[in-house]
Coordinates of C-alpha atoms in Angstrom, one line a residue:
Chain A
X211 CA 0.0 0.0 0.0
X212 CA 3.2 1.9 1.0
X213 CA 4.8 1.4 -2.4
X214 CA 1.7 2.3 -4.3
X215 CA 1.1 5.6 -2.0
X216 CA 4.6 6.9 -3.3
X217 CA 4.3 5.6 -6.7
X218 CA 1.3 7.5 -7.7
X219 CA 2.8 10.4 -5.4
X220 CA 5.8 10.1 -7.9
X221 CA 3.4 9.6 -10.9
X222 CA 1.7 12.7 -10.5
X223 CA 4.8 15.0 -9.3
X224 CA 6.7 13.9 -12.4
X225 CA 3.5 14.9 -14.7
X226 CA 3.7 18.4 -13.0
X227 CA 7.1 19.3 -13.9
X228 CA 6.2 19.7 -17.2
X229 CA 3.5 20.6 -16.9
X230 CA 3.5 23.6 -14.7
X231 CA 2.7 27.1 -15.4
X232 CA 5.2 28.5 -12.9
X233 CA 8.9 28.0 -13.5
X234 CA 9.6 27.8 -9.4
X235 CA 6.7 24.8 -9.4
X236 CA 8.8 22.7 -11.6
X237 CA 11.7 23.0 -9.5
X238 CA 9.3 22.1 -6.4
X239 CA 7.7 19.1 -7.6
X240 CA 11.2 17.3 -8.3
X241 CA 12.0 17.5 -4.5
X242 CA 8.4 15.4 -3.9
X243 CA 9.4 13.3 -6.9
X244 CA 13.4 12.8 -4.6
X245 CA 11.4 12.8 -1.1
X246 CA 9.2 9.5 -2.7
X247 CA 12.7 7.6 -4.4
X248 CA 14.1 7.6 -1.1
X249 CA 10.9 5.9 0.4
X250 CA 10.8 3.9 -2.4
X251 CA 14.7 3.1 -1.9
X252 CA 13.8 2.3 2.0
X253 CA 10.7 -0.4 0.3
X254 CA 13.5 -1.7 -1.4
X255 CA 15.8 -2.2 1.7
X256 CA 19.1 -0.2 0.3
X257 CA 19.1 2.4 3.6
X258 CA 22.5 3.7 2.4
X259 CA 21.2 5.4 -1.0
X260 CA 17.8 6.2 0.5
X261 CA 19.6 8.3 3.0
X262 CA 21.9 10.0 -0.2
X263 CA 19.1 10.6 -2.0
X264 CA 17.6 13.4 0.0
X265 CA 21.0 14.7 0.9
X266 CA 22.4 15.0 -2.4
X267 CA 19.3 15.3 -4.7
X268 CA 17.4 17.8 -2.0
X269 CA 19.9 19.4 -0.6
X270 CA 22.6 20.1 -3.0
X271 CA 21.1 20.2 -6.2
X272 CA 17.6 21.2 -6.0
X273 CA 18.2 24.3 -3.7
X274 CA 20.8 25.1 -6.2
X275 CA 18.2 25.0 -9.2
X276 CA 15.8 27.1 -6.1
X277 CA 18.8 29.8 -6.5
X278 CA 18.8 29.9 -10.2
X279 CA 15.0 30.4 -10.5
X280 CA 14.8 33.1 -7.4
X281 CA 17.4 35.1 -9.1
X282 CA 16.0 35.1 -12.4
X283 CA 12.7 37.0 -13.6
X284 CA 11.2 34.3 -15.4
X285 CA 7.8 34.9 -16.4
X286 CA 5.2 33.1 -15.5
X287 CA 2.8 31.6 -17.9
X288 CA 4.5 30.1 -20.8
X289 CA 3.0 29.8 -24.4
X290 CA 2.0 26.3 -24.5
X291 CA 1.1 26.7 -28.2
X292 CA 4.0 24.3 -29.3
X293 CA 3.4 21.6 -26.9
X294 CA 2.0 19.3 -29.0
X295 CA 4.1 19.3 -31.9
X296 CA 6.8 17.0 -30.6
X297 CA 4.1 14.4 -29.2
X298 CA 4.4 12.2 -32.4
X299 CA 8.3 11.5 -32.0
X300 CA 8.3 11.0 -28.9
X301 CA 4.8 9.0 -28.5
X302 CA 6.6 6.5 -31.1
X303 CA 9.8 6.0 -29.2
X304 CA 7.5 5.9 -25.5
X305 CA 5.2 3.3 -27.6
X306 CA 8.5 1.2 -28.6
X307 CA 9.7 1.7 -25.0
X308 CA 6.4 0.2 -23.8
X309 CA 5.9 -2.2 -25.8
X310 CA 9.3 -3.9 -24.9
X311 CA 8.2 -3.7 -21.4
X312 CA 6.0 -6.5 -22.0
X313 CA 8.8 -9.4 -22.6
X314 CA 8.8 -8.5 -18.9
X315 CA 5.8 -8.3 -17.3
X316 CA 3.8 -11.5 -17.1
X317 CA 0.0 -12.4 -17.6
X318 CA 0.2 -13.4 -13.4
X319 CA 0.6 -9.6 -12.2
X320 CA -1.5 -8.2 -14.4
X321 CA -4.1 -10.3 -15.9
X322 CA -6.0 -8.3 -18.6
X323 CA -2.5 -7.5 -20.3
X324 CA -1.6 -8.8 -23.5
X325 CA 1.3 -10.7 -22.7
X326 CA 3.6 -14.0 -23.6
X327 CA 1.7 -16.9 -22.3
X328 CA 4.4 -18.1 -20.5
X329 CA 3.7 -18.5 -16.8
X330 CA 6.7 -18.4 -15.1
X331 CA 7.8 -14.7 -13.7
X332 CA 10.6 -13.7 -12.7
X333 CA 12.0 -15.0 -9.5
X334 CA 14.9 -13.3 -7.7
X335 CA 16.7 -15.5 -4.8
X336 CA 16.8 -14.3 -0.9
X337 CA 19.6 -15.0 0.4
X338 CA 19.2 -16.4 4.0
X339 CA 21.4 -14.6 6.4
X340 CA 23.7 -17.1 7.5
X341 CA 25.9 -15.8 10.6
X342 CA 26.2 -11.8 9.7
X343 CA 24.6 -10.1 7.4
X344 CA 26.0 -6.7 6.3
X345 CA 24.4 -3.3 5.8
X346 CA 24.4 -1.7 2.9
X347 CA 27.1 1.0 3.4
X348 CA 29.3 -2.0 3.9
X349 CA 28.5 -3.7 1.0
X350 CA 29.4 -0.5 -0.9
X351 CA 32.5 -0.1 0.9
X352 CA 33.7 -3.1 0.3
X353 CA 33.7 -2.8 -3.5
X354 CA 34.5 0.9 -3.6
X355 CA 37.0 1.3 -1.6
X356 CA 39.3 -1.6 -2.4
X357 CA 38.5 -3.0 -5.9
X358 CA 37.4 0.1 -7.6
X359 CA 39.1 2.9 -5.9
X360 CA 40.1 4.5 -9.2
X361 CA 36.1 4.9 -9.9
X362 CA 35.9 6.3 -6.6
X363 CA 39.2 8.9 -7.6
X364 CA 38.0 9.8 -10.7
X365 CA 34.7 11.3 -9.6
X366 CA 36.1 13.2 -6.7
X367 CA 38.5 15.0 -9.9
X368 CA 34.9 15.6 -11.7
X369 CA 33.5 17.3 -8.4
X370 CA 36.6 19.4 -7.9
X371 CA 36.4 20.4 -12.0
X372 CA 32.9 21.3 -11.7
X373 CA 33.0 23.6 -8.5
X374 CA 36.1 25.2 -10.3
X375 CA 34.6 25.7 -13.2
X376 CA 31.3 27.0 -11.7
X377 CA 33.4 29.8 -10.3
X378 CA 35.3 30.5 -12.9
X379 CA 32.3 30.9 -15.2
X380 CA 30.7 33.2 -13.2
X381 CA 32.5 35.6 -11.6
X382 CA 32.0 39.0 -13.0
X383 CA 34.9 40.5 -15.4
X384 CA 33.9 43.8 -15.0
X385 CA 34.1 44.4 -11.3
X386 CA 38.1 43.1 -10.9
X387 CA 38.6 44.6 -8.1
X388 CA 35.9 43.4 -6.2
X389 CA 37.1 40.4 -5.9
X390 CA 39.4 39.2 -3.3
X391 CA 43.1 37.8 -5.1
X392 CA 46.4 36.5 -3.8
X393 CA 49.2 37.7 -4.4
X394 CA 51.7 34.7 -4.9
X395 CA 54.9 36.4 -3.9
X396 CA 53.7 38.8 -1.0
X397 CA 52.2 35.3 0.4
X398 CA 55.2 33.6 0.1
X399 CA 57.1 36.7 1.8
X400 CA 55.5 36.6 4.7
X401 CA 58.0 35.3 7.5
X402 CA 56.8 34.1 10.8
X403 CA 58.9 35.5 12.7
X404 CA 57.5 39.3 12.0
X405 CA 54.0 38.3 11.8
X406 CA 53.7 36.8 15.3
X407 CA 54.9 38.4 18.4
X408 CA 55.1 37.3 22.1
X409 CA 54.1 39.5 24.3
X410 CA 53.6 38.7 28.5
X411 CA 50.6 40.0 29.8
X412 CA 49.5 40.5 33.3
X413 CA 45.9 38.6 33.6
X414 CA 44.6 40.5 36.0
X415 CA 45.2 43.9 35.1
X416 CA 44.8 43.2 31.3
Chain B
X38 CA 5.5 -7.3 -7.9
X39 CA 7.8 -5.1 -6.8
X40 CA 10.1 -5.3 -9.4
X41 CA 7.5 -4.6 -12.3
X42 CA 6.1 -1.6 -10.0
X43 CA 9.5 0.1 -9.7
X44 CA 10.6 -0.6 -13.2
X45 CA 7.2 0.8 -15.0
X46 CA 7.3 3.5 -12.5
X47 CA 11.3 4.6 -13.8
X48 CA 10.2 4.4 -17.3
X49 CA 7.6 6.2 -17.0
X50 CA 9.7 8.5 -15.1
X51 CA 12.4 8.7 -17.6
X52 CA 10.1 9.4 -20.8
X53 CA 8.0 11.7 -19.0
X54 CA 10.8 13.5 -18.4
X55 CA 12.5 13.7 -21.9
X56 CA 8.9 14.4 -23.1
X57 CA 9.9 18.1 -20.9
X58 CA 13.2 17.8 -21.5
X59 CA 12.3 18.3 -25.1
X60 CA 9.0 20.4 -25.2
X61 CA 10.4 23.2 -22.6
X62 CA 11.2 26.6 -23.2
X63 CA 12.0 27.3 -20.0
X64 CA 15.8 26.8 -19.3
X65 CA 15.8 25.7 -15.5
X66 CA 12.9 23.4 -16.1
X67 CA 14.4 21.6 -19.0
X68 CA 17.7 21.3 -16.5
X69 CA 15.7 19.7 -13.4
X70 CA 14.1 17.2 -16.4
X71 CA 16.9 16.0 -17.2
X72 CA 18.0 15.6 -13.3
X73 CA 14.9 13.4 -13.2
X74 CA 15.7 11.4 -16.0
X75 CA 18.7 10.5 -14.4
X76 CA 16.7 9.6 -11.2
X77 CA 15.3 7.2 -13.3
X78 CA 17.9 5.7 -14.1
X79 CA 19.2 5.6 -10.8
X80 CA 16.1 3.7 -9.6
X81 CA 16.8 1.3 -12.3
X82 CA 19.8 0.5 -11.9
X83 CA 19.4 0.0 -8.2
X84 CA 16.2 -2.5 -8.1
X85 CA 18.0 -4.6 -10.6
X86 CA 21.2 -4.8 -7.9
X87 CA 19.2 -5.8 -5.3
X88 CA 16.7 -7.9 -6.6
X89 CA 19.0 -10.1 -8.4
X90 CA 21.9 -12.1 -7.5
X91 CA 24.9 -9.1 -9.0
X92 CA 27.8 -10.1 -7.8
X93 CA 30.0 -8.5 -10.4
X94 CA 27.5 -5.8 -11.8
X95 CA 27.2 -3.4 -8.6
X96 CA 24.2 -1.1 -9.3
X97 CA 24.5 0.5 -6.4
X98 CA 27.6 1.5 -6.8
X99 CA 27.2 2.3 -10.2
X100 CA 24.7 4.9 -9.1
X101 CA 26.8 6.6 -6.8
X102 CA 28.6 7.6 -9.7
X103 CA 25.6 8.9 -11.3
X104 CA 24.4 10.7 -8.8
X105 CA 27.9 12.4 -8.7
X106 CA 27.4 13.4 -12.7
X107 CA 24.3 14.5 -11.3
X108 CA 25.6 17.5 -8.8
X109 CA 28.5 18.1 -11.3
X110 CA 26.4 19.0 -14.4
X111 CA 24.1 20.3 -12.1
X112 CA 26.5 23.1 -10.8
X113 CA 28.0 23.7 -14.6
X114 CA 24.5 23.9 -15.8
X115 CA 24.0 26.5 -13.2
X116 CA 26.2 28.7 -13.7
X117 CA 25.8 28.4 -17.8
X118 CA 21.8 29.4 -16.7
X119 CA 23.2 32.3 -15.1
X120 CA 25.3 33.7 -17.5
X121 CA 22.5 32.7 -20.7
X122 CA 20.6 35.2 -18.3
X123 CA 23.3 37.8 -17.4
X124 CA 23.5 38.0 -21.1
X125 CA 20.1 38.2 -22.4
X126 CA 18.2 39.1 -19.7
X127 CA 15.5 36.0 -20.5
X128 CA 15.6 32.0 -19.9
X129 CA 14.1 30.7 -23.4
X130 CA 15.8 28.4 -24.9
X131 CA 14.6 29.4 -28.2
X132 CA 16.0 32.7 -28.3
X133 CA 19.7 32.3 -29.8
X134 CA 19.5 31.2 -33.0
X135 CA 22.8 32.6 -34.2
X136 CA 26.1 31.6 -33.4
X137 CA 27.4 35.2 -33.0
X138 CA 24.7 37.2 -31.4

C-alpha cells in the first residue's frame, strides 16, 4: 500500500514538472518526486542510498536550481502553443519503449494484459542470512574502496572540476577589483617571525 | 511485484521527463528534467542490484557515480543558466538562433 502511495505520489509529481505554469513549481515538484525515491529506496531495503538521495538530490542540487529560479525574472505563464508538436516523435519511441516492457511483465501480475503466455515470472533468490549479514554502506565499501578505488578517484576530480569551473564561469569580469586575489609572492614573503609576536601580559590587570 | 512496480514506475519517469526535456522553453525546467531522467535511471539501476543475484555488476555502486554526474552537471548547468541570463536578460531556450549574437 506503501509502495503504491509513493508511486502515484511520484506519478503525479513527475507529470507536473512539465507541466506547470510556474517556473519555481517545476523545480518544487522534483524535491516530492526525490522525497518518494528515497521511500521507495527504503521499500526496497538499500538504507544507504535512501539516506543520499535526499541529501544529495534535495539538498545540494535542487536548492541550487531554487537559487537559479529566485534570481531570475522568469515569467510566469508560458505559451503552450507548441506543446503538442513534438508528441508524435516522442509517442513512437514511448510506444516502442512500452511495448518492450511486456517481454517483462507476465499475464500473473497483471491479468488483462496482453502478454507471452508463458507462466513463469521472474524470480529473484533471498539469500538467508547465514551468521552476519551486512548493511548496505558496507557492501558499498567493500567494492568501492578496495577493488574500484580508481572509480571512486576519478569522480572526486569531476566534483573538484565542476565547482572550479562554476566559479570560474561566473565571476564578473567587469568588477576586478571586487574580488578578493592572492598575491603569490607577498604570500610567500610573509615570514613568521615578524608576523607573530610574544608578548607577556599581566591577567589581572589586562 | 515489486520489481514490475518500480521498473514501470522509472520508465515512466524517464520518458516523462525527456517528453519536458524536449517540449520546454524554460531553461531551468528543462535542467531539473533532465536531473529526473537520471533519477530514473538511478532507480533502475538500483532494483536490478538488489533484486537479483549481482555479484560483479554493482548497481548500487554504479549509481553513486551517477548521482555524482548529477551534482557536477548540475552546478556547470547552473552557472551556464546564469550567464545565458546575465547576457540576455530572458531564460528561453529558443531565443539564440545565431552563433554570434
Amino acid at each position: 500500500m506503501i509502495l503504491s502511495v509513493l508511486s502515484s505520489l511520484v506519478l503525479v509529481s513527475g507529470l507536473m514538472v512539465v507541466r506547470a505554469k510556474n517556473p519555481v513549481h517545476s523545480v518544487l515538484f522534483p524535491i516530492l518526486v526525490f522525497c518518494d525515491t528515497s521511500g521507495l529506496l527504503l521499500l526496497l531495503g538499500l538504507d544507504f542510498s535512501a539516506m543520499i538521495f535526499p541529501v544529495v538530490h534535495i539538498g545540494a542540487i535542487a536548492v541550487s536550481f531554487l537559487f537559479v529560479v529566485m534570481m531570475f525574472h522568469i515569467q510566469i505563464a508560458e505559451i503552450h502553443e507548441e506543446v503538442l508538436r513534438y508528441l508524435p516523435v516522442s509517442g513512437i519511441i514511448g510506444l516502442i519503449f512500452w511495448w518492450e516492457m511486456f517481454f517483462i511483465l507476465d499475464n500473473e501480475t497483471i491479468p488483462l494484459l496482453p502478454t507471452q503466455r508463458n507462466t513463469t515470472s521472474l524470480r529473484y533468490t533471498v539469500y538467508a542470512v547465514k551468521v552476519r549479514s551486512w548493511t548496505n554502506l558496507e557492501t558499498l565499501g567493500n567494492l568501492l574502496y578496495t577493488y574500484y578505488f580508481v572509480w571512486f578517484l576519478v569522480p572526486s576530480l569531476i566534483l573538484l572540476v565542476a565547482m572550479i569551473g562554476a566559479i570560474v564561469l561566473t565571476m564578473h569580469r567587469t568588477t576586478h577589483g571586487a574580488v578578493k586575489r592572492q598575491d603569490v609572492f607577498r604570500r610567500n614573503a610573509i615570514s613568521f617571525r615578524r608576523t607573530i609576536m610574544r608578548r607577556t601580559t599581566d591577567p589581572i590587570t589586562r | 511485484m515489486m520489481l514490475e512496480h518500480v521498473l514501470v514506475l522509472s520508465a515512466y519517469l524517464f520518458f516523462t521527463d525527456i517528453y519536458g526535456l524536449i517540449t520546454s522553453r524554460n531553461m531551468v525546467r528543462a535542467l531539473m528534467c533532465l536531473e529526473l531522467i537520471l533519477n530514473a535511471v538511478n532507480i533502475n539501476f538500483v532494483t536490478f542490484y538488489d533484486l537479483f543475484d549481482s555479484r560483479q555488476l554493482e548497481g548500487n555502486i554504479f549509481s553513486i557515480f551517477a548521482i555524482v554526474i548529477v551534482a557536477a552537471e548540475a552546478s556547470i548547468g547552473s552557472a551556464i543558466v546564469s550567464l545565458i541570463y546575465r547576457k540576455k536578460k530572458s531564460t528561453c531556450i529558443n531565443q539564440s538562433t545565431f552563433l554570434t549574437k
